Amino acid sequence: MTTLRLGVNVDHVATVRNARGGAVPDPTRAALLAIEAGADGITAHLREDRRHIHDDDMKRLKAAIAKPLNFEMAATEAMLDIALRIRPHACCLVPEKRTERTTEGGLDVVGQFRALKPFVAELGKAGVRVSMFIEPSGEALKASADLGAPVVELHTGAWCDALAHGDRAKADYEFGRLRVAAAQTPRLGLECHAGHGLDYESARVIAALPQVVELNIGHFLIGEAIFVGLAETVRRMRAAMDEGRAAAGAAR
Ligand code: PXP
């Protein structure tokens, strides 16, 4: 089975920094530490309101890290300009609402198909791997493939919320959607990533889906880092993912 990559999202290091408006803690330092501890890449979301990551963070991250940088962004002209200047390894297109606390729901790839098309094309032309952050549905997968995006990131938020609320029936239903969606990706020629709201336990479970090759995880890791340190948190996450994948492989 393919190995599962861990993308560490450093947004909330910037959230803590911005609480005081200074230079520390530095998301770039966190990125380097996470990589040393086993992260395969770094993810950061430059939101339109710049509530956590700032433009300069994105530039510094790109310059400092030797592993892939995944730039999460809304599909706007202003963000496209910045992404084309920074030229990250990958761009994940996400929906964005100013009033939301975090990215709620996946991109409306069906309804916004025509509007999204030039963004996927421009980024692809620049050699950036484009990922669509979508709900785990057949329509969204098909539209992403039709858009020419090489990658989809399945939104795991609804599943993780159900787990957090102890709603077993809903969690099983949501996990079923993720399983079915992941299984459809090879046929559509899509690389499959997943993320949002994952912790050690949910990462271990989703690691069992063989088509998923990358998890992007932020809030939980930065929160745990307060208690056990970032390097240890990344090592534990890596171990949880590897255990989940190995157990699934043995069961096949
Ligand atoms: N993937 C995408 C596309 C996201 O927007 C986010 C949140 O920024 C994540 C993954 C990570 O989610 P979390 O911080 O809940 O782990």
PDB file of C-alpha atoms and ligand atoms in Angstrom:
ATOM      1  CA  MET A   1       0.000   0.000   0.000  1.00  0.00           C
ATOM      2  CA  THR A   2       1.198   3.545  -0.680  1.00  0.00           C
ATOM      3  CA  THR A   3       2.610   5.491   2.231  1.00  0.00           C
ATOM      4  CA  LEU A   4       0.496   8.165   3.802  1.00  0.00           C
ATOM      5  CA  ARG A   5       1.970  11.670   3.915  1.00  0.00           C
ATOM      6  CA  LEU A   6       1.411  14.078   6.773  1.00  0.00           C
ATOM      7  CA  GLY A   7       0.957  17.748   5.937  1.00  0.00           C
ATOM      8  CA  VAL A   8       1.208  19.890   9.057  1.00  0.00           C
ATOM      9  CA  ASN A   9      -0.904  23.032   8.988  1.00  0.00           C
ATOM     10  CA  VAL A  10       0.819  25.852  10.908  1.00  0.00           C
ATOM     11  CA  ASP A  11      -2.018  28.425  10.758  1.00  0.00           C
ATOM     12  CA  HIS A  12      -2.651  28.387  14.471  1.00  0.00           C
ATOM     13  CA  VAL A  13       0.940  29.087  15.383  1.00  0.00           C
ATOM     14  CA  ALA A  14       0.234  32.382  13.619  1.00  0.00           C
ATOM     15  CA  THR A  15      -3.068  32.700  15.513  1.00  0.00           C
ATOM     16  CA  VAL A  16      -1.157  32.647  18.810  1.00  0.00           C
ATOM     17  CA  ARG A  17       1.461  35.048  17.484  1.00  0.00           C
ATOM     18  CA  ASN A  18      -1.183  37.472  16.267  1.00  0.00           C
ATOM     19  CA  ALA A  19      -2.850  37.494  19.687  1.00  0.00           C
ATOM     20  CA  ARG A  20       0.016  39.790  20.730  1.00  0.00           C
ATOM     21  CA  GLY A  21       0.825  41.280  17.357  1.00  0.00           C
ATOM     22  CA  GLY A  22       4.550  40.497  17.530  1.00  0.00           C
ATOM     23  CA  ALA A  23       6.864  38.050  15.766  1.00  0.00           C
ATOM     24  CA  VAL A  24       6.579  35.011  18.044  1.00  0.00           C
ATOM     25  CA  PRO A  25       5.722  32.164  17.949  1.00  0.00           C
ATOM     26  CA  ASP A  26       6.982  31.975  14.381  1.00  0.00           C
ATOM     27  CA  PRO A  27       5.103  29.618  11.997  1.00  0.00           C
ATOM     28  CA  THR A  28       8.310  29.071  10.001  1.00  0.00           C
ATOM     29  CA  ARG A  29      10.118  27.799  13.083  1.00  0.00           C
ATOM     30  CA  ALA A  30       7.172  25.466  13.729  1.00  0.00           C
ATOM     31  CA  ALA A  31       7.306  24.261  10.113  1.00  0.00           C
ATOM     32  CA  LEU A  32      11.010  23.412  10.335  1.00  0.00           C
ATOM     33  CA  LEU A  33      10.505  21.597  13.632  1.00  0.00           C
ATOM     34  CA  ALA A  34       7.521  19.667  12.268  1.00  0.00           C
ATOM     35  CA  ILE A  35       9.553  18.560   9.244  1.00  0.00           C
ATOM     36  CA  GLU A  36      12.417  17.447  11.470  1.00  0.00           C
ATOM     37  CA  ALA A  37       9.900  15.397  13.468  1.00  0.00           C
ATOM     38  CA  GLY A  38       8.486  13.630  10.404  1.00  0.00           C
ATOM     39  CA  ALA A  39       6.074  15.930   8.569  1.00  0.00           C
ATOM     40  CA  ASP A  40       6.129  15.382   4.803  1.00  0.00           C
ATOM     41  CA  GLY A  41       4.954  18.875   3.964  1.00  0.00           C
ATOM     42  CA  ILE A  42       3.619  22.115   5.389  1.00  0.00           C
ATOM     43  CA  THR A  43       0.203  23.635   4.819  1.00  0.00           C
ATOM     44  CA  ALA A  44      -0.815  27.232   5.443  1.00  0.00           C
ATOM     45  CA  HIS A  45      -4.004  29.122   4.614  1.00  0.00           C
ATOM     46  CA  LEU A  46      -3.677  32.744   3.594  1.00  0.00           C
ATOM     47  CA  ARG A  47      -7.185  33.927   4.396  1.00  0.00           C
ATOM     48  CA  GLU A  48      -8.600  37.068   2.861  1.00  0.00           C
ATOM     49  CA  ASP A  49      -8.868  38.661   6.313  1.00  0.00           C
ATOM     50  CA  ARG A  50      -5.275  37.560   7.216  1.00  0.00           C
ATOM     51  CA  ARG A  51      -6.518  36.400  10.604  1.00  0.00           C
ATOM     52  CA  HIS A  52      -3.591  34.008  11.047  1.00  0.00           C
ATOM     53  CA  ILE A  53      -1.062  33.517   8.222  1.00  0.00           C
ATOM     54  CA  HIS A  54       0.212  36.777   6.681  1.00  0.00           C
ATOM     55  CA  ASP A  55       1.641  37.295   3.191  1.00  0.00           C
ATOM     56  CA  ASP A  56       5.149  37.457   4.576  1.00  0.00           C
ATOM     57  CA  ASP A  57       4.676  34.110   6.388  1.00  0.00           C
ATOM     58  CA  MET A  58       3.873  32.419   3.106  1.00  0.00           C
ATOM     59  CA  LYS A  59       7.006  33.885   1.496  1.00  0.00           C
ATOM     60  CA  ARG A  60       9.188  32.886   4.425  1.00  0.00           C
ATOM     61  CA  LEU A  61       7.719  29.383   4.542  1.00  0.00           C
ATOM     62  CA  LYS A  62       8.429  28.867   0.855  1.00  0.00           C
ATOM     63  CA  ALA A  63      12.002  30.077   1.270  1.00  0.00           C
ATOM     64  CA  ALA A  64      12.729  28.129   4.455  1.00  0.00           C
ATOM     65  CA  ILE A  65      11.355  24.641   3.941  1.00  0.00           C
ATOM     66  CA  ALA A  66      12.787  21.905   1.764  1.00  0.00           C
ATOM     67  CA  LYS A  67       9.529  19.889   1.767  1.00  0.00           C
ATOM     68  CA  PRO A  68       6.405  20.745  -0.256  1.00  0.00           C
ATOM     69  CA  LEU A  69       4.391  23.831   0.700  1.00  0.00           C
ATOM     70  CA  ASN A  70       0.631  23.521   0.290  1.00  0.00           C
ATOM     71  CA  PHE A  71      -0.924  27.013  -0.029  1.00  0.00           C
ATOM     72  CA  GLU A  72      -4.612  27.002   0.884  1.00  0.00           C
ATOM     73  CA  MET A  73      -6.529  29.849  -0.721  1.00  0.00           C
ATOM     74  CA  ALA A  74      -9.903  31.104  -1.851  1.00  0.00           C
ATOM     75  CA  ALA A  75     -10.372  31.294  -5.611  1.00  0.00           C
ATOM     76  CA  THR A  76      -9.951  35.064  -5.974  1.00  0.00           C
ATOM     77  CA  GLU A  77      -7.811  37.093  -8.380  1.00  0.00           C
ATOM     78  CA  ALA A  78      -5.847  38.628  -5.509  1.00  0.00           C
ATOM     79  CA  MET A  79      -4.954  35.199  -4.093  1.00  0.00           C
ATOM     80  CA  LEU A  80      -4.095  33.854  -7.517  1.00  0.00           C
ATOM     81  CA  ASP A  81      -1.609  36.713  -7.995  1.00  0.00           C
ATOM     82  CA  ILE A  82       0.072  35.934  -4.684  1.00  0.00           C
ATOM     83  CA  ALA A  83       0.167  32.186  -5.350  1.00  0.00           C
ATOM     84  CA  LEU A  84       1.688  32.719  -8.787  1.00  0.00           C
ATOM     85  CA  ARG A  85       4.387  34.890  -7.244  1.00  0.00           C
ATOM     86  CA  ILE A  86       5.161  32.437  -4.446  1.00  0.00           C
ATOM     87  CA  ARG A  87       4.885  29.312  -6.604  1.00  0.00           C
ATOM     88  CA  PRO A  88       4.227  26.760  -3.882  1.00  0.00           C
ATOM     89  CA  HIS A  89       4.341  23.045  -4.619  1.00  0.00           C
ATOM     90  CA  ALA A  90       0.543  22.877  -4.308  1.00  0.00           C
ATOM     91  CA  CYS A  91      -2.514  25.089  -3.945  1.00  0.00           C
ATOM     92  CA  CYS A  92      -5.638  23.840  -2.268  1.00  0.00           C
ATOM     93  CA  LEU A  93      -8.693  25.818  -3.339  1.00  0.00           C
ATOM     94  CA  VAL A  94     -11.102  26.273  -0.438  1.00  0.00           C
ATOM     95  CA  PRO A  95     -14.384  28.101   0.076  1.00  0.00           C
ATOM     96  CA  GLU A  96     -14.049  31.081   2.368  1.00  0.00           C
ATOM     97  CA  LYS A  97     -16.555  33.136   4.323  1.00  0.00           C
ATOM     98  CA  ARG A  98     -15.406  36.002   6.475  1.00  0.00           C
ATOM     99  CA  THR A  99     -17.784  35.144   9.292  1.00  0.00           C
ATOM    100  CA  GLU A 100     -16.824  31.479   9.622  1.00  0.00           C
ATOM    101  CA  ARG A 101     -14.507  30.265  12.370  1.00  0.00           C
ATOM    102  CA  THR A 102     -12.887  27.702  10.076  1.00  0.00           C
ATOM    103  CA  THR A 103     -13.451  26.341   6.559  1.00  0.00           C
ATOM    104  CA  GLU A 104     -17.043  25.155   6.689  1.00  0.00           C
ATOM    105  CA  GLY A 105     -18.050  22.717   3.995  1.00  0.00           C
ATOM    106  CA  GLY A 106     -16.345  21.926   0.726  1.00  0.00           C
ATOM    107  CA  LEU A 107     -15.960  23.997  -2.381  1.00  0.00           C
ATOM    108  CA  ASP A 108     -19.071  24.192  -4.578  1.00  0.00           C
ATOM    109  CA  VAL A 109     -17.239  22.720  -7.571  1.00  0.00           C
ATOM    110  CA  VAL A 110     -20.491  21.978  -9.423  1.00  0.00           C
ATOM    111  CA  GLY A 111     -22.149  25.408  -9.019  1.00  0.00           C
ATOM    112  CA  GLN A 112     -18.884  27.347  -9.389  1.00  0.00           C
ATOM    113  CA  PHE A 113     -17.510  25.201 -12.199  1.00  0.00           C
ATOM    114  CA  ARG A 114     -17.079  28.013 -14.742  1.00  0.00           C
ATOM    115  CA  ALA A 115     -15.647  30.433 -12.192  1.00  0.00           C
ATOM    116  CA  LEU A 116     -13.128  27.870 -10.904  1.00  0.00           C
ATOM    117  CA  LYS A 117     -11.913  26.705 -14.303  1.00  0.00           C
ATOM    118  CA  PRO A 118      -9.422  29.566 -14.962  1.00  0.00           C
ATOM    119  CA  PHE A 119      -7.926  29.215 -11.465  1.00  0.00           C
ATOM    120  CA  VAL A 120      -7.224  25.515 -11.953  1.00  0.00           C
ATOM    121  CA  ALA A 121      -5.829  26.217 -15.430  1.00  0.00           C
ATOM    122  CA  GLU A 122      -3.576  29.142 -14.415  1.00  0.00           C
ATOM    123  CA  LEU A 123      -2.113  27.371 -11.408  1.00  0.00           C
ATOM    124  CA  GLY A 124      -1.618  24.174 -13.364  1.00  0.00           C
ATOM    125  CA  LYS A 125       0.146  26.097 -16.131  1.00  0.00           C
ATOM    126  CA  ALA A 126       2.510  27.524 -13.522  1.00  0.00           C
ATOM    127  CA  GLY A 127       3.415  24.006 -12.412  1.00  0.00           C
ATOM    128  CA  VAL A 128       1.424  24.171  -9.157  1.00  0.00           C
ATOM    129  CA  ARG A 129      -0.445  21.011  -8.148  1.00  0.00           C
ATOM    130  CA  VAL A 130      -4.056  22.035  -7.650  1.00  0.00           C
ATOM    131  CA  SER A 131      -6.239  20.394  -5.066  1.00  0.00           C
ATOM    132  CA  MET A 132      -9.979  20.943  -4.645  1.00  0.00           C
ATOM    133  CA  PHE A 133     -11.249  20.845  -1.053  1.00  0.00           C
ATOM    134  CA  ILE A 134     -14.586  19.082  -1.527  1.00  0.00           C
ATOM    135  CA  GLU A 135     -17.367  17.238   0.213  1.00  0.00           C
ATOM    136  CA  PRO A 136     -17.107  13.476  -0.303  1.00  0.00           C
ATOM    137  CA  SER A 137     -19.715  13.250  -3.063  1.00  0.00           C
ATOM    138  CA  GLY A 138     -19.679  11.689  -6.517  1.00  0.00           C
ATOM    139  CA  GLU A 139     -20.773  14.962  -8.168  1.00  0.00           C
ATOM    140  CA  ALA A 140     -17.988  16.959  -6.540  1.00  0.00           C
ATOM    141  CA  LEU A 141     -15.415  14.339  -7.523  1.00  0.00           C
ATOM    142  CA  LYS A 142     -16.576  14.298 -11.116  1.00  0.00           C
ATOM    143  CA  ALA A 143     -16.605  18.105 -11.371  1.00  0.00           C
ATOM    144  CA  SER A 144     -13.082  18.255  -9.892  1.00  0.00           C
ATOM    145  CA  ALA A 145     -11.847  15.769 -12.477  1.00  0.00           C
ATOM    146  CA  ASP A 146     -13.643  17.676 -15.265  1.00  0.00           C
ATOM    147  CA  LEU A 147     -11.964  20.864 -14.065  1.00  0.00           C
ATOM    148  CA  GLY A 148      -8.622  19.176 -14.652  1.00  0.00           C
ATOM    149  CA  ALA A 149      -7.513  19.270 -11.018  1.00  0.00           C
ATOM    150  CA  PRO A 150      -5.011  16.486 -10.296  1.00  0.00           C
ATOM    151  CA  VAL A 151      -5.893  16.274  -6.592  1.00  0.00           C
ATOM    152  CA  VAL A 152      -8.936  16.388  -4.309  1.00  0.00           C
ATOM    153  CA  GLU A 153      -8.898  16.853  -0.560  1.00  0.00           C
ATOM    154  CA  LEU A 154     -11.936  15.249   1.039  1.00  0.00           C
ATOM    155  CA  HIS A 155     -13.459  17.351   3.823  1.00  0.00           C
ATOM    156  CA  THR A 156     -13.461  15.187   6.958  1.00  0.00           C
ATOM    157  CA  GLY A 157     -15.119  17.841   9.147  1.00  0.00           C
ATOM    158  CA  ALA A 158     -18.631  16.350   9.281  1.00  0.00           C
ATOM    159  CA  TRP A 159     -17.242  12.929  10.215  1.00  0.00           C
ATOM    160  CA  CYS A 160     -14.913  14.370  12.878  1.00  0.00           C
ATOM    161  CA  ASP A 161     -17.745  16.499  14.338  1.00  0.00           C
ATOM    162  CA  ALA A 162     -19.969  13.416  14.606  1.00  0.00           C
ATOM    163  CA  LEU A 163     -17.161  11.530  16.368  1.00  0.00           C
ATOM    164  CA  ALA A 164     -16.604  14.441  18.743  1.00  0.00           C
ATOM    165  CA  HIS A 165     -20.321  14.527  19.611  1.00  0.00           C
ATOM    166  CA  GLY A 166     -20.433  10.758  20.142  1.00  0.00           C
ATOM    167  CA  ASP A 167     -23.024  10.405  17.375  1.00  0.00           C
ATOM    168  CA  ARG A 168     -22.101   6.898  16.216  1.00  0.00           C
ATOM    169  CA  ALA A 169     -24.795   6.597  13.540  1.00  0.00           C
ATOM    170  CA  LYS A 170     -23.871   9.903  11.934  1.00  0.00           C
ATOM    171  CA  ALA A 171     -20.152   9.125  12.202  1.00  0.00           C
ATOM    172  CA  ASP A 172     -20.660   5.787  10.450  1.00  0.00           C
ATOM    173  CA  TYR A 173     -22.720   7.462   7.743  1.00  0.00           C
ATOM    174  CA  GLU A 174     -20.110  10.190   7.179  1.00  0.00           C
ATOM    175  CA  PHE A 175     -17.253   7.704   7.170  1.00  0.00           C
ATOM    176  CA  GLY A 176     -19.146   5.655   4.594  1.00  0.00           C
ATOM    177  CA  ARG A 177     -19.289   8.716   2.342  1.00  0.00           C
ATOM    178  CA  LEU A 178     -15.539   9.238   2.741  1.00  0.00           C
ATOM    179  CA  ARG A 179     -14.834   5.576   1.979  1.00  0.00           C
ATOM    180  CA  VAL A 180     -16.991   5.574  -1.169  1.00  0.00           C
ATOM    181  CA  ALA A 181     -15.541   8.884  -2.389  1.00  0.00           C
ATOM    182  CA  ALA A 182     -11.937   7.788  -1.796  1.00  0.00           C
ATOM    183  CA  ALA A 183     -12.612   4.537  -3.678  1.00  0.00           C
ATOM    184  CA  GLN A 184     -13.811   6.514  -6.719  1.00  0.00           C
ATOM    185  CA  THR A 185     -10.690   8.664  -7.061  1.00  0.00           C
ATOM    186  CA  PRO A 186      -8.377   6.278  -8.990  1.00  0.00           C
ATOM    187  CA  ARG A 187     -10.981   5.779 -11.710  1.00  0.00           C
ATOM    188  CA  LEU A 188     -11.258   9.550 -12.122  1.00  0.00           C
ATOM    189  CA  GLY A 189      -7.483   9.958 -12.201  1.00  0.00           C
ATOM    190  CA  LEU A 190      -7.528  11.986  -8.972  1.00  0.00           C
ATOM    191  CA  GLU A 191      -4.992  11.850  -6.144  1.00  0.00           C
ATOM    192  CA  CYS A 192      -6.880  11.672  -2.857  1.00  0.00           C
ATOM    193  CA  HIS A 193      -6.075  13.739   0.253  1.00  0.00           C
ATOM    194  CA  ALA A 194      -8.199  14.298   3.337  1.00  0.00           C
ATOM    195  CA  GLY A 195      -8.362  16.739   6.195  1.00  0.00           C
ATOM    196  CA  HIS A 196     -10.176  18.926   8.688  1.00  0.00           C
ATOM    197  CA  GLY A 197     -10.751  18.222  12.349  1.00  0.00           C
ATOM    198  CA  LEU A 198      -8.543  15.116  12.453  1.00  0.00           C
ATOM    199  CA  ASP A 199      -6.935  13.906  15.692  1.00  0.00           C
ATOM    200  CA  TYR A 200      -4.848  10.807  16.518  1.00  0.00           C
ATOM    201  CA  GLU A 201      -7.840   8.477  16.567  1.00  0.00           C
ATOM    202  CA  SER A 202      -9.594   9.707  13.429  1.00  0.00           C
ATOM    203  CA  ALA A 203      -6.252   9.858  11.563  1.00  0.00           C
ATOM    204  CA  ARG A 204      -5.646   6.215  12.511  1.00  0.00           C
ATOM    205  CA  VAL A 205      -9.085   5.250  11.157  1.00  0.00           C
ATOM    206  CA  ILE A 206      -8.889   7.186   7.893  1.00  0.00           C
ATOM    207  CA  ALA A 207      -5.362   5.870   7.293  1.00  0.00           C
ATOM    208  CA  ALA A 208      -7.078   2.556   6.510  1.00  0.00           C
ATOM    209  CA  LEU A 209      -8.493   3.956   3.258  1.00  0.00           C
ATOM    210  CA  PRO A 210      -5.831   2.859   0.767  1.00  0.00           C
ATOM    211  CA  GLN A 211      -6.530   5.584  -1.810  1.00  0.00           C
ATOM    212  CA  VAL A 212      -5.812   8.399   0.665  1.00  0.00           C
ATOM    213  CA  VAL A 213      -2.185   9.452   0.263  1.00  0.00           C
ATOM    214  CA  GLU A 214      -2.061  12.637   2.340  1.00  0.00           C
ATOM    215  CA  LEU A 215      -3.661  14.021   5.491  1.00  0.00           C
ATOM    216  CA  ASN A 216      -3.559  17.731   6.286  1.00  0.00           C
ATOM    217  CA  ILE A 217      -3.848  18.405   9.996  1.00  0.00           C
ATOM    218  CA  GLY A 218      -3.534  21.622  11.982  1.00  0.00           C
ATOM    219  CA  HIS A 219      -5.663  22.625  14.931  1.00  0.00           C
ATOM    220  CA  PHE A 220      -5.349  19.387  16.905  1.00  0.00           C
ATOM    221  CA  LEU A 221      -1.570  19.228  16.449  1.00  0.00           C
ATOM    222  CA  ILE A 222      -0.955  22.800  17.535  1.00  0.00           C
ATOM    223  CA  GLY A 223      -3.280  22.320  20.528  1.00  0.00           C
ATOM    224  CA  GLU A 224      -1.519  19.113  21.613  1.00  0.00           C
ATOM    225  CA  ALA A 225       1.845  20.801  21.154  1.00  0.00           C
ATOM    226  CA  ILE A 226       0.999  23.021  24.123  1.00  0.00           C
ATOM    227  CA  PHE A 227       1.091  19.934  26.326  1.00  0.00           C
ATOM    228  CA  VAL A 228       3.740  17.655  24.859  1.00  0.00           C
ATOM    229  CA  GLY A 229       5.652  19.822  22.391  1.00  0.00           C
ATOM    230  CA  LEU A 230       5.280  20.045  18.623  1.00  0.00           C
ATOM    231  CA  ALA A 231       7.955  17.482  17.725  1.00  0.00           C
ATOM    232  CA  GLU A 232       6.446  14.845  20.018  1.00  0.00           C
ATOM    233  CA  THR A 233       2.930  15.607  18.709  1.00  0.00           C
ATOM    234  CA  VAL A 234       4.056  15.171  15.098  1.00  0.00           C
ATOM    235  CA  ARG A 235       5.850  11.908  15.978  1.00  0.00           C
ATOM    236  CA  ARG A 236       2.697  10.571  17.680  1.00  0.00           C
ATOM    237  CA  MET A 237       0.545  11.565  14.712  1.00  0.00           C
ATOM    238  CA  ARG A 238       2.963   9.906  12.294  1.00  0.00           C
ATOM    239  CA  ALA A 239       2.844   6.750  14.429  1.00  0.00           C
ATOM    240  CA  ALA A 240      -0.992   6.775  14.565  1.00  0.00           C
ATOM    241  CA  MET A 241      -1.182   7.121  10.778  1.00  0.00           C
ATOM    242  CA  ASP A 242       1.390   4.380  10.185  1.00  0.00           C
ATOM    243  CA  GLU A 243      -0.377   2.028  12.631  1.00  0.00           C
ATOM    244  CA  GLY A 244      -3.740   2.627  10.951  1.00  0.00           C
ATOM    245  CA  ARG A 245      -2.316   1.927   7.537  1.00  0.00           C
ATOM    246  CA  ALA A 246      -0.368  -1.143   8.602  1.00  0.00           C
ATOM    247  CA  ALA A 247      -3.382  -2.641  10.425  1.00  0.00           C
ATOM    248  CA  ALA A 248      -5.561  -2.188   7.350  1.00  0.00           C
ATOM    249  CA  GLY A 249      -2.891  -3.768   5.159  1.00  0.00           C
ATOM    250  CA  ALA A 250      -2.627  -6.780   7.471  1.00  0.00           C
ATOM    251  CA  ALA A 251      -6.420  -7.196   7.491  1.00  0.00           C
ATOM    252  CA  ARG A 252      -6.574  -7.401   3.669  1.00  0.00           C
TER     253      ARG A 252
HETATM  254  N1  PXP B   1      -7.524  21.036   5.004  1.00  0.00           N
HETATM  255  C1  PXP B   1      -8.102  22.195   4.651  1.00  0.00           C
HETATM  256  C2  PXP B   1      -8.426  22.410   3.208  1.00  0.00           C
HETATM  257  C3  PXP B   1      -8.392  23.194   5.604  1.00  0.00           C
HETATM  258  O1  PXP B   1      -8.976  24.344   5.229  1.00  0.00           O
HETATM  259  C4  PXP B   1      -8.007  22.966   6.946  1.00  0.00           C
HETATM  260  C5  PXP B   1      -8.246  24.033   7.965  1.00  0.00           C
HETATM  261  O2  PXP B   1      -7.482  25.139   7.662  1.00  0.00           O
HETATM  262  C6  PXP B   1      -7.375  21.752   7.265  1.00  0.00           C
HETATM  263  C7  PXP B   1      -7.174  20.789   6.277  1.00  0.00           C
HETATM  264  C8  PXP B   1      -6.913  21.446   8.637  1.00  0.00           C
HETATM  265  O3  PXP B   1      -7.966  21.380   9.525  1.00  0.00           O
HETATM  266  P1  PXP B   1      -7.675  21.307  11.066  1.00  0.00           P
HETATM  267  O4  PXP B   1      -6.981  22.575  11.445  1.00  0.00           O
HETATM  268  O5  PXP B   1      -9.027  21.166  11.666  1.00  0.00           O
HETATM  269  O6  PXP B   1      -6.808  20.095  11.299  1.00  0.00           O
END
